XYZ file of C-alpha atoms in Angstrom:
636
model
C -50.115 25.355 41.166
C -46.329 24.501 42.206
C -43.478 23.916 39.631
C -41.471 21.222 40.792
C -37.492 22.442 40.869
C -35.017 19.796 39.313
C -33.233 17.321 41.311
C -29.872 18.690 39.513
C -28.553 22.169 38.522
C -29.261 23.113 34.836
C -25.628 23.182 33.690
C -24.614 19.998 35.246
C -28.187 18.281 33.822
C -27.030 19.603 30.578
C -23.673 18.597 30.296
C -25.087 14.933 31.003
C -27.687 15.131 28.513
C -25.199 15.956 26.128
C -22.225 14.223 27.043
C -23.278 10.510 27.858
C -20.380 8.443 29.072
C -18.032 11.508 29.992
C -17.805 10.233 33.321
C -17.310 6.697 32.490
C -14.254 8.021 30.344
C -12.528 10.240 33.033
C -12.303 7.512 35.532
C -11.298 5.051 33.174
C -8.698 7.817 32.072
C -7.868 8.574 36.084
C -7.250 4.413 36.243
C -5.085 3.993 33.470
C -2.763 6.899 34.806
C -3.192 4.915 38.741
C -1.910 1.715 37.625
C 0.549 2.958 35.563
C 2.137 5.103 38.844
C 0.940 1.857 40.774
C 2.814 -0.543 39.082
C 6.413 1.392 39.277
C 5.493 2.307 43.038
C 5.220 -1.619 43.945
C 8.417 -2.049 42.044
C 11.187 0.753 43.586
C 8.984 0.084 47.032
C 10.378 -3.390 46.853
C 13.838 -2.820 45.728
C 14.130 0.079 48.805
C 12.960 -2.516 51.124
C 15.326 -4.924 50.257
C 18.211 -2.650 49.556
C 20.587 -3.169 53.003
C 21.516 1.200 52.591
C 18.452 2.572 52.658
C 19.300 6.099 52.236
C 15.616 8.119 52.560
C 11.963 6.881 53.969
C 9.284 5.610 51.928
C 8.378 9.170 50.619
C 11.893 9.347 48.819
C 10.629 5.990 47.087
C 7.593 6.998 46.309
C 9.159 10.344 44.770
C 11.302 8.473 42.805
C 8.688 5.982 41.294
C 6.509 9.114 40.229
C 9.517 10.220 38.637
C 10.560 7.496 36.669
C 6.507 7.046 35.802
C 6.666 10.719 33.930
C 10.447 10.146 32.671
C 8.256 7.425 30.681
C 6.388 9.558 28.930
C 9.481 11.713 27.439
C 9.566 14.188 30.512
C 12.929 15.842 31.474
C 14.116 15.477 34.584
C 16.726 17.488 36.916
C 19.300 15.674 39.078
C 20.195 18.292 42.157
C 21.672 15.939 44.351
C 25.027 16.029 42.968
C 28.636 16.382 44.077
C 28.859 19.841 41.961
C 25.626 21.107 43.674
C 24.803 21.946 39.815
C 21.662 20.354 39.002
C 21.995 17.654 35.720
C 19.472 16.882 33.338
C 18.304 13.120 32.798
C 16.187 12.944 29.559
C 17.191 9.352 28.023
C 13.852 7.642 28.191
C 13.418 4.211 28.586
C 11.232 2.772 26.112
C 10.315 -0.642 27.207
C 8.768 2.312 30.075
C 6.636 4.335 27.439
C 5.086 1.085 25.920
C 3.243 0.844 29.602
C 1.360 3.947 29.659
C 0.520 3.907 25.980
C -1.166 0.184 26.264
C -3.224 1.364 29.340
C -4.220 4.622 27.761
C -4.733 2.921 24.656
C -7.177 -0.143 26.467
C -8.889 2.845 28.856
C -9.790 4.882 25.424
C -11.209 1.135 23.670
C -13.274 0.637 26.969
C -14.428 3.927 27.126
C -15.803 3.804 23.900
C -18.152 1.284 24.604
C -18.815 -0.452 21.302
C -21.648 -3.065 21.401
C -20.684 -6.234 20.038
C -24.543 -7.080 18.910
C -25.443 -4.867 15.929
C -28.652 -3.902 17.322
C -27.247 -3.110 20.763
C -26.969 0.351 22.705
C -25.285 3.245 20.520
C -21.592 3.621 21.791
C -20.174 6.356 23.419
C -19.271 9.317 20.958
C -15.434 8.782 20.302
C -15.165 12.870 21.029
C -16.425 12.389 24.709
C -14.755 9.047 24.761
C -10.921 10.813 23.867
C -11.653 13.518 25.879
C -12.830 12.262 29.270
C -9.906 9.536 28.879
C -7.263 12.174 28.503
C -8.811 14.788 30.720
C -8.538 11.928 33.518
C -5.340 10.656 32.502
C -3.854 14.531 33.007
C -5.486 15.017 35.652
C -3.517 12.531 37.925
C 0.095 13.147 35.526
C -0.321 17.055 36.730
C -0.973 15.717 40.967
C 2.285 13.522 40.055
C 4.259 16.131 39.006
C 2.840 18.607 41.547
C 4.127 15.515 44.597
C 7.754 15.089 42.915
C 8.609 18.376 42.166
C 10.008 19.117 45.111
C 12.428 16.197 45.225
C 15.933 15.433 44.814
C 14.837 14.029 41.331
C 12.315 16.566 39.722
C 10.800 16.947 35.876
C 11.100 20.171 34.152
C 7.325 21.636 33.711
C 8.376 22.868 30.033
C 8.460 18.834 29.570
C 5.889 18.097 31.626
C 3.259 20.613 29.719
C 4.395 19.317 26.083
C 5.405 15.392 26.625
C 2.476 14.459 28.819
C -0.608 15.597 27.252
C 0.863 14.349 23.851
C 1.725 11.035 24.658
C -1.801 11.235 26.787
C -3.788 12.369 23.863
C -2.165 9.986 20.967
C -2.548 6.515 23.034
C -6.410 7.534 23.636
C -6.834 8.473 19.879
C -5.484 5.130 18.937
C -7.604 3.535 21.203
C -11.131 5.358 20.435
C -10.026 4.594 16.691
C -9.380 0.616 17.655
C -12.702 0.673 19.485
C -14.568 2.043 15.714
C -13.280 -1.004 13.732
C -10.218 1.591 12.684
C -11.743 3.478 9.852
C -10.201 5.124 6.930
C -12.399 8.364 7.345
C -10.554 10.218 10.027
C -6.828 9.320 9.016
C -7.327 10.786 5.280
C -9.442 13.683 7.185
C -6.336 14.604 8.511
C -4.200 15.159 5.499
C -6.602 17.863 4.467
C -4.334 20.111 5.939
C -1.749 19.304 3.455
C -1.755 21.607 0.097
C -3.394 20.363 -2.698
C -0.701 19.916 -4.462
C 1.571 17.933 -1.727
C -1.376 15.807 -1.217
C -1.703 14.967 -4.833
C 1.532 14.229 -5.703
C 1.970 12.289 -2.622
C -1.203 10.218 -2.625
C -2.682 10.732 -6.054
C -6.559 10.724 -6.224
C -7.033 7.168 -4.234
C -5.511 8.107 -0.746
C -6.955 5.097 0.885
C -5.210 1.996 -1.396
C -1.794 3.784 -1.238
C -1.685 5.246 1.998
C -2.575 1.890 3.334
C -0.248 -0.179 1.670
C 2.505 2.409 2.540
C 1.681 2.457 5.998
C 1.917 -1.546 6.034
C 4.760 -1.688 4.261
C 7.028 0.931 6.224
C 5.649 -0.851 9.802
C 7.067 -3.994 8.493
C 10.635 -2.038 7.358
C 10.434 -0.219 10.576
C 10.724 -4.149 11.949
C 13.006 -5.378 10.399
C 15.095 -2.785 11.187
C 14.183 -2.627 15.121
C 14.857 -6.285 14.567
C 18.089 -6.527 12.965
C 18.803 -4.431 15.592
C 18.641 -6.292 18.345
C 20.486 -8.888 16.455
C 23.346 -6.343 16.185
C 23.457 -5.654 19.712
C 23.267 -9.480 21.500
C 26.289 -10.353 18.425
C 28.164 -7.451 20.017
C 27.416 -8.142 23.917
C 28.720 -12.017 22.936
C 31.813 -10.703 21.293
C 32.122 -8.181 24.326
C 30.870 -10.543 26.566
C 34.014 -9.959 29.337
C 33.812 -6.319 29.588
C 30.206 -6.311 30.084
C 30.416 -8.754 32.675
C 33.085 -6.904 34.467
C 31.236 -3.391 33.763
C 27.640 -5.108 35.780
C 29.907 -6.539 38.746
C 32.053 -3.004 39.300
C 28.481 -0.807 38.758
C 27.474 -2.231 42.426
C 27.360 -4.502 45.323
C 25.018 -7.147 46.549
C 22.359 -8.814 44.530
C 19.927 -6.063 45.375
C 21.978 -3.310 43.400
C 22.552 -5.869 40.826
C 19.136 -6.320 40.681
C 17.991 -2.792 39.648
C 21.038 -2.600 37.555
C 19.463 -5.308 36.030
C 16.170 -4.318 35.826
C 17.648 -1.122 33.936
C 19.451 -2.668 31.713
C 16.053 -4.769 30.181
C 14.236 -1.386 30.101
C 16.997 0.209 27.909
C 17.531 -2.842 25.711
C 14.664 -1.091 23.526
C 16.522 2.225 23.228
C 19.945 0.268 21.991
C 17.908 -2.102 19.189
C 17.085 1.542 18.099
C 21.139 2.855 18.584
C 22.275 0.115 16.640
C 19.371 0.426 13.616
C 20.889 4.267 13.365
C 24.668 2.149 13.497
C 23.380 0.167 10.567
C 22.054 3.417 8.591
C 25.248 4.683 8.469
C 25.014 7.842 10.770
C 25.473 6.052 13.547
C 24.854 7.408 17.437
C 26.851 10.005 19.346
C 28.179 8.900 23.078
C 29.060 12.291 24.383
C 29.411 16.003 22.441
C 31.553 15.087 19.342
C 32.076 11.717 19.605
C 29.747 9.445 17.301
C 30.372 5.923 16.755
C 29.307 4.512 12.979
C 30.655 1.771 10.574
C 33.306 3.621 9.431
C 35.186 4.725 12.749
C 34.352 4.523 16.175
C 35.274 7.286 18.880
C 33.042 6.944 22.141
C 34.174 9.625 25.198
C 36.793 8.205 27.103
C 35.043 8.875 30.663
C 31.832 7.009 30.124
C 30.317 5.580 33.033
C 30.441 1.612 33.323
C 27.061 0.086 32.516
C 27.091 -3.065 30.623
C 25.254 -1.855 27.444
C 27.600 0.575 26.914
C 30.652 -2.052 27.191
C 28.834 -3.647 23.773
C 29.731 -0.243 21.714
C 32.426 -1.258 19.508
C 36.371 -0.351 20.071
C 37.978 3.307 19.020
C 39.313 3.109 15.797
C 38.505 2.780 12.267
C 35.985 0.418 10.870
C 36.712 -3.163 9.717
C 34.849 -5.285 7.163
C 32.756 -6.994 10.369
C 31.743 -3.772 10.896
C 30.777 -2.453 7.252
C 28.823 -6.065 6.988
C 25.727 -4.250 8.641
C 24.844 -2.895 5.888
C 23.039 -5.919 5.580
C 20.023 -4.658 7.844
C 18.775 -1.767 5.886
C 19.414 -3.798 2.915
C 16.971 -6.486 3.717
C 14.606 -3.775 5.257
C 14.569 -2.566 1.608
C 13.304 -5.356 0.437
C 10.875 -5.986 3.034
C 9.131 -2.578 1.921
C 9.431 -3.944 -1.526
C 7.809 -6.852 -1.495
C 4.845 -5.389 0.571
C 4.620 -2.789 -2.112
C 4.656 -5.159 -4.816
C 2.130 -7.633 -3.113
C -0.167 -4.428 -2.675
C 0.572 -3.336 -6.544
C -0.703 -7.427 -8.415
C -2.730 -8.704 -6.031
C -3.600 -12.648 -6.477
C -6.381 -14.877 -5.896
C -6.640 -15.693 -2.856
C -6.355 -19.082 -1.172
C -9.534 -21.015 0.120
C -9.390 -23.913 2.818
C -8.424 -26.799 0.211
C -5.141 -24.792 -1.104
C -6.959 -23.553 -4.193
C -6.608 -19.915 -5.507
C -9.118 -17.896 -6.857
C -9.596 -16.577 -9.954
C -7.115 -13.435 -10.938
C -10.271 -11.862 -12.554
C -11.535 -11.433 -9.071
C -9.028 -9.744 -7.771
C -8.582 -5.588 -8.346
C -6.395 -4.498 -11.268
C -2.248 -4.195 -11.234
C -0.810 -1.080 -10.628
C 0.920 0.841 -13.035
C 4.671 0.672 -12.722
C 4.602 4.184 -11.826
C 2.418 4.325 -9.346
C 4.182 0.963 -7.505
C 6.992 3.539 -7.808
C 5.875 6.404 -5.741
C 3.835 3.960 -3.046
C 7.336 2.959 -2.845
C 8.943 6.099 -1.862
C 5.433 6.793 -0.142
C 6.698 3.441 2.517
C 10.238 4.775 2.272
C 8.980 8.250 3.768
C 6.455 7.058 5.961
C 9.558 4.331 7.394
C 12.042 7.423 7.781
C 9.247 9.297 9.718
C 8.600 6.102 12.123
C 12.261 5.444 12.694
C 13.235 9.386 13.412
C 10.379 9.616 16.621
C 12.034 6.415 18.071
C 14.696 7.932 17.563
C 14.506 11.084 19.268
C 12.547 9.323 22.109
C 15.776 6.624 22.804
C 17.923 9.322 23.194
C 19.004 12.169 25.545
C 21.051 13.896 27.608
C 22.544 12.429 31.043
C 24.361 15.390 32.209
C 26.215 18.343 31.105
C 29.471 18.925 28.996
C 30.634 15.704 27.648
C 27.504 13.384 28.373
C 25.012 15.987 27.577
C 24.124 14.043 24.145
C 23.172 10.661 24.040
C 21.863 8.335 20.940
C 21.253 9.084 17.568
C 20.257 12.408 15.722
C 17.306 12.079 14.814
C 16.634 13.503 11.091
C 20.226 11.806 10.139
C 18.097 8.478 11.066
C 15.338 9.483 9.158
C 17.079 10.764 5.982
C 19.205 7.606 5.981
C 16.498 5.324 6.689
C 14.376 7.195 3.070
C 17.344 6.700 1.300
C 18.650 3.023 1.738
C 14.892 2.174 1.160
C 14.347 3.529 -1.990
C 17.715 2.777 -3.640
C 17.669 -0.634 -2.780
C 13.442 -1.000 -3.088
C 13.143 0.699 -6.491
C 14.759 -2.397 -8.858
C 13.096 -4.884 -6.555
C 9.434 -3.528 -6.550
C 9.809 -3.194 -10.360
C 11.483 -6.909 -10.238
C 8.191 -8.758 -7.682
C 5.989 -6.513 -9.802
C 6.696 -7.838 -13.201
C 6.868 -11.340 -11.494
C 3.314 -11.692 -10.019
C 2.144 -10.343 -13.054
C 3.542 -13.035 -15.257
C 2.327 -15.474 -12.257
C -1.288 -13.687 -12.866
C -1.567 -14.316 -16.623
C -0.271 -18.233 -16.070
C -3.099 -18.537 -13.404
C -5.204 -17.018 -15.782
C -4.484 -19.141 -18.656
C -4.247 -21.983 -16.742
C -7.163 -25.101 -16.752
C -8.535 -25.784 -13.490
C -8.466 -29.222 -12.551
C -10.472 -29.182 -9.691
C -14.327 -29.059 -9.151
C -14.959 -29.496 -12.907
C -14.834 -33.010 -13.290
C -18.179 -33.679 -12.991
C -19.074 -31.313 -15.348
C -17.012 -33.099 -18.500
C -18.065 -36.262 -17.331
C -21.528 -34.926 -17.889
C -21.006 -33.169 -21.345
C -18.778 -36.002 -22.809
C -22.171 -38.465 -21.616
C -24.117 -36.454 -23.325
C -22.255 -35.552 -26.695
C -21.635 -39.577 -26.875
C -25.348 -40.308 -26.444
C -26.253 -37.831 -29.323
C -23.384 -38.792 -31.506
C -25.233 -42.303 -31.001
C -28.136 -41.754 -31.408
C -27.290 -39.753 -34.730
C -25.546 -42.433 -36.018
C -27.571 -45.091 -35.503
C -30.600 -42.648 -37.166
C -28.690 -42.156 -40.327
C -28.033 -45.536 -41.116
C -31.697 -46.548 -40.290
C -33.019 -43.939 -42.701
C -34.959 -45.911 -44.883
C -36.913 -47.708 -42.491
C -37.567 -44.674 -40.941
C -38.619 -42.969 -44.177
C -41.420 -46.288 -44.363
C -42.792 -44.935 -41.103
C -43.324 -41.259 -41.646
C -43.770 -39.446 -38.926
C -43.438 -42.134 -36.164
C -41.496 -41.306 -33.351
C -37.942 -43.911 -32.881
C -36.946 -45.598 -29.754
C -33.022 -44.428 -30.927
C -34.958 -40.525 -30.529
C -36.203 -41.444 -27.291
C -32.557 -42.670 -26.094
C -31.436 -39.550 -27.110
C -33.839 -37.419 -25.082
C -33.508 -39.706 -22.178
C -29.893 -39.835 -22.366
C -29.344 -35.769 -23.321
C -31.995 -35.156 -19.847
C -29.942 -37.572 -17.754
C -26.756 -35.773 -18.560
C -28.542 -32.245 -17.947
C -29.154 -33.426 -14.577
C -26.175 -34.754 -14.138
C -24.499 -31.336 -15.342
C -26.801 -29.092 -13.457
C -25.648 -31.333 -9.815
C -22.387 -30.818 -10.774
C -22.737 -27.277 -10.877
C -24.001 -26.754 -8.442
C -21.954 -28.631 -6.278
C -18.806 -27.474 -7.343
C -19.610 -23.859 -7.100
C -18.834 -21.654 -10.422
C -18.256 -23.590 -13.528
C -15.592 -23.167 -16.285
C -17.653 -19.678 -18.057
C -17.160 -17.674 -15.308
C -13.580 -18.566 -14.228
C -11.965 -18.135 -17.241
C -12.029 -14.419 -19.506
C -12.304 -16.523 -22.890
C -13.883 -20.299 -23.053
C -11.913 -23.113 -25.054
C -13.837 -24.007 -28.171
C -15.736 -27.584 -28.371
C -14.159 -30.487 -30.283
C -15.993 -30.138 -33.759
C -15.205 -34.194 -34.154
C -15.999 -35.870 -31.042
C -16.218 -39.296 -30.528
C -19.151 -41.398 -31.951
C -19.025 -43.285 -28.436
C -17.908 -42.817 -25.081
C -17.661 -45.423 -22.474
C -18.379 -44.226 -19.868
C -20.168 -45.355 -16.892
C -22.986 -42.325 -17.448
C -23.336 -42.669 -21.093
C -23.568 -47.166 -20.823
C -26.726 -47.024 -18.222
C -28.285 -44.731 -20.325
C -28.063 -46.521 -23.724
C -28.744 -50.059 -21.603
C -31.812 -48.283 -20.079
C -33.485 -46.837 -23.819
C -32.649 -50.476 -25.037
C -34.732 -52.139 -21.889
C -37.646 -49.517 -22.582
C -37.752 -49.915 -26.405
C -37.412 -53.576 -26.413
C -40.729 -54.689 -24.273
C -43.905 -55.161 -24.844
C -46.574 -52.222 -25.230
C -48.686 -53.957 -21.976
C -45.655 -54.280 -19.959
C -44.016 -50.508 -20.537
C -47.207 -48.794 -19.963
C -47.707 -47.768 -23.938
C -51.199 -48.064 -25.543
C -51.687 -50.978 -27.971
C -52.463 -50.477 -31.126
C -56.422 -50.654 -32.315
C -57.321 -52.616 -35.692
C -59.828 -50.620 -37.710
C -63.046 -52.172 -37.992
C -64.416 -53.956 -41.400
C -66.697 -51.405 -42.969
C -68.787 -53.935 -45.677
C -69.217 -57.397 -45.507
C -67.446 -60.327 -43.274
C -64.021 -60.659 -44.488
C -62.853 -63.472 -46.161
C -59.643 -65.204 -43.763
C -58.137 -66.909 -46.766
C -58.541 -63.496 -48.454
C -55.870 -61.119 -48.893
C -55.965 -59.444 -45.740
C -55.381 -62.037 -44.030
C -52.357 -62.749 -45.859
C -51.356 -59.716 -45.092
C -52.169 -59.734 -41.489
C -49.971 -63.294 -41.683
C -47.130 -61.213 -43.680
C -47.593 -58.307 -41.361
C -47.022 -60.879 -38.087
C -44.116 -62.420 -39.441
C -42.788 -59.119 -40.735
C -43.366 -57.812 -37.677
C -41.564 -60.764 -35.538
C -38.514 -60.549 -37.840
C -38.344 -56.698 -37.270
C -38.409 -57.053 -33.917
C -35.305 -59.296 -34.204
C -33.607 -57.550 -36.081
C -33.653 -54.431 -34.057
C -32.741 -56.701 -30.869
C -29.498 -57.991 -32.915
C -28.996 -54.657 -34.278
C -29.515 -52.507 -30.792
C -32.342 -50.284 -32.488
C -35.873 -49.866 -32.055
C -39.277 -48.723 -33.224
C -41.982 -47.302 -31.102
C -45.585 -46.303 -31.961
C -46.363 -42.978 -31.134
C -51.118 -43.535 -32.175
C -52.144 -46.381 -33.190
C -53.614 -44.651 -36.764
C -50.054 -43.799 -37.811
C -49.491 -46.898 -39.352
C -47.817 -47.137 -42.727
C -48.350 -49.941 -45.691
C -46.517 -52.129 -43.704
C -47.542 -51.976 -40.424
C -49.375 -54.591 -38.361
C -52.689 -53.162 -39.443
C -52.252 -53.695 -43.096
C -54.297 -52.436 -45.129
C -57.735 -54.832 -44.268
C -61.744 -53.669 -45.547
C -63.673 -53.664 -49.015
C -62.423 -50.336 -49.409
C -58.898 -51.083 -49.206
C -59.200 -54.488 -50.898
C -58.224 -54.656 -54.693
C -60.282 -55.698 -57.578
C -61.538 -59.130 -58.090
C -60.403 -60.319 -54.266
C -64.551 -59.299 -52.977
C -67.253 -62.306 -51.947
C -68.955 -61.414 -54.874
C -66.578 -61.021 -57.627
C -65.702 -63.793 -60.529
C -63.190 -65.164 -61.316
């Protein structure tokens, strides 16, 4: 016999068998790094074609594009082609750049993953093999980038290149592979493990999850409002320094082409000064060259800065004037931002359905303790600082040596500022939105509903008006009810038609308008111990009319058994004898009975014909029954 060898080697068959999807992942990872080079290839390609001094070939271009594509992911580079013949270091880095590769590593790492939409479709990829074929990929075509440029007039500095790339590479393709899982809570409080148990216990307390999500919500929307007011800061200053700007753009360069790219550079930094004028706002401010910063209070930029027009929007040397102190406005509303997210996080509400309606407060989880709104607070305050320090330290830089080798804001003064203006203004405020959704709580709490319960008290006031009815009318026909023992009364029957009718008409209600007044409220109101003897309602009037139509005909005619006269026992009976004077009595008794419980609205109904009392329609007819001296054969 022959063993047949394996199509593939053991190793390789092995690393498929374990690793499903790992190739999948590294192309998609090799893509995502392709289009990102592709896209800023297409671009400087078409400004060098129509630029009318081309000064290289297309391989200059194509240098240049690679290394603007890893200046975008926080890269150094070195400037040699300069007048001094000393090379210069470029490391401001354009942010509107880095969102490109982080969205494509970020949708490459989602894809990879695999995820079935159908919950009894294929297993997905395992996020390890996902993240790593994505970033393995991804490096492997940043390290053949930097390996083509590094020999250029514009080159990055490999001590970047091995730190900056691989992070930015391996943080996008995380956040994707986490996206692609639904983002779970498992991994993220996994990771602050490797915190001491103390740090992690004073910082989070024993339910990471609930605060560490409402702190991260809460500082993203500071960290907005703050990137925001920004950007507000700078277009105010570029209108009020709208001439030198202008002037600063035209002197820069010649011909729409150069214009063009100065353009183009311009939108790309736009990012970086929303972040330079957050930091202004702070109060630390930015520096524009060693030793000169620029914040509310004075302003000293370096006096040979190059013209750009951004930098024409930086305010004038000098002290600060109350326009400029009025930005303190910025963090001030970020504050409160981070307050009220806190706060909403802290007394949660019912929540509102289609119609406008909010649920109970019972539903919803319990309030926070004022404490513990307290140190989510400076949780979101931290948690902003940390956001606002890595942009940043990424929107700044150095442009050259001496004078311009320090560019944008430091980044722990950013940070420190931005902890500190959010919990000194956030503190009262949390405490203030905190107190006032919970007295908003206990008034929704307290408060009747008035929708979806209408039927309901329709129903109950039918039904306690029918019984009040029919216990009225009972107790003032007691004595004729006495006379007929233990026969069953049309006014009864009313009420057991009318008391089933409103059941019913409760039990639709119900369930029509979803959970009824017991289970909405924490205590129920207590029943009117007087109610009405008669409602007039709609309900309540067809169900009286209806017992009255039922009581009032005739035994044939509503389907009740008539009743049977006993038979005479001895003897024929004499007609002109007693009992048929009282079978004459009975009949007329009987007719004006009948009308008086039709002018009266009450009625009497049989339940066996034997029931019969003195007075009934059977009298009381036979010898046995008959008194003395009323026989045939008696005398007289």
């Amino acid at each position: 016999m022959t063993a047949r060898r394996p199509s593939l080697s053991p190793l390789l068959q092995r690393m498929l068998d374990r690793s499903p999807g790992l190739g999948a992942s590294l192309l998609g990872g090799a893509v995502a790094a392709g289009l990102g080079l592709g896209s800023l290839a297409v671009l400087v390609l078409a400004l060098w074609i129509s630029s009318p001094y081309p000064d290289s070939g297309p391989g200059g271009a194509l240098h240049v594009a690679a290394a603007l594509w890893l200046l975008a992911h926080g890269v150094e580079l070195v400037r040699t082609d300069t007048l001094s013949g000393a090379p210069l270091p470029v490391g401001v880095t354009p942010l509107l750049l880095l969102a490109l590769p982080v969205w494509l590593l970020h949708r490459a790492a989602r894809d990879a993953t695999d995820v079935p939409a159908e919950p009894d479709g294929p297993p997905p990829v395992p996020a390890r093999t996902a993240w790593t074929g994505v970033v393995l990929g991804y490096l492997g075509v940043g390290g053949a980038a930097a390996l083509y440029c590094s020999g250029s007039e514009l080159r990055p500095s490999w001590p970047w290149v091995t730190l900056c790339l691989p992070l930015v590479a391996a943080g996008a393709a995380a956040s994707g592979v986490w996206a692609a899982h639904g983002c779970p809570r498992e991994p993220v409080l996994r990771l602050l493990l490797v915190l001491p148990d103390r740090l992690r216990l004073l910082l989070f307390g024993s339910d990471a999850g609930p605060r560490l999500g409402a702190a991260v919500r809460a500082a993203g929307a500071g960290t907005a409002v703050l990137s925001g007011g920004g950007a507000l800061l700078l277009a105010a200053s570029l209108v009020l320094h709208g001439p030198a700007a202008r002037a600063s753009f035209l002197q820069l360069t010649e011909g729409w082409t150069g214009r063009f790219a100065v353009l183009l550079l311009g939108i790309a930094l736009i990012p970086n000064a929303a972040v330079w004028s957050a930091s202004y706002s702070l109060g630390p401010g930015f520096t524009l060259g060693t030793g000169h910063l620029v914040h509310p209070l004075a302003s000293d930029p370096a006096p040979l800065l190059p013209p750009f027009p951004l930098l024409a929007a930086v305010p004038d040397a000098g002290p600060g004037t109350r326009l400029n102190w009025a930005v303190g406005v910025v963090p001030v509303v970020a504050g409160v931002t981070v307050a009220w997210f806190v706060a909403r996080a802290a007394v949660r509400l019912g929540e509102r359905d289609e119609q406008g309606r909010r649920a109970p407060a019972t539903a919803s989880p319990a309030p926070w303790p004022a404490g513990r709104t307290a140190g989510v607070l400076v949780l979101s305050a931290v948690v902003c600082a940390g956001f606002l320090a890595l942009l940043a330290a990424l929107s700044g830089g150095p442009l050259g040596t001496a004078a311009l080798s320090r560019f944008g804001p430091v980044w722990w003064q950013s940070g420190g500022a931005t902890a500190l203006w959010i919990t000194v203004t956030g503190l009262p405020v949390v405490l203030t939105v905190r107190g006032w959704r919970l007295w908003r709580r206990k008034v929704h709490a307290r408060a009747v509903p008035v929708h979806g319960t209408g039927a309901r008290r329709t129903a109950a006031r039918a039904a306690a008006g029918a019984a009040a009815g029919a216990a009225a009318r009972t107790a003032a026909e007691g004595t004729e009810g006495s006379a007929k023992g233990s026969t069953k009364t049309a006014a009864q029957q009313s009420k057991d038609t009318a008391g089933r009718t409103a059941r019913g008409a409760a039990r639709a209600a119900s369930s029509s308008t979803g959970p009824g007044e017991d289970e909405l409220y924490d205590f129920v109101p207590a029943q009117d111990p007087f109610p009405p003897a008669w409602q007039h309602d709609d309900l309540a009037r067809a169900s009286r009319w209806a017992a009255l139509r039922e009581a009032s005909a005739p035994p044939e005619l509503s389907g009740r058994p008539a009743a049977k006269e006993p038979a005479p026992t001895e003897g024929p009976a004499d007609e002109s004898a007693t009992g048929g004077k009282s079978a004459t009595g009975d009949e007329s008794a009987t007719d004006d009975e009948s009308g008086t419980d039709e002018a009266t609205g009450t009625t009497e109904k049989d339940e066996a014909p034997d029931s019969a009392g003195p007075t009934g329609s059977a009298g009381t007819a036979g010898p046995a029954a008959a008194p003395e001296g009323s026989g045939p054969g008696s005398t007289p």
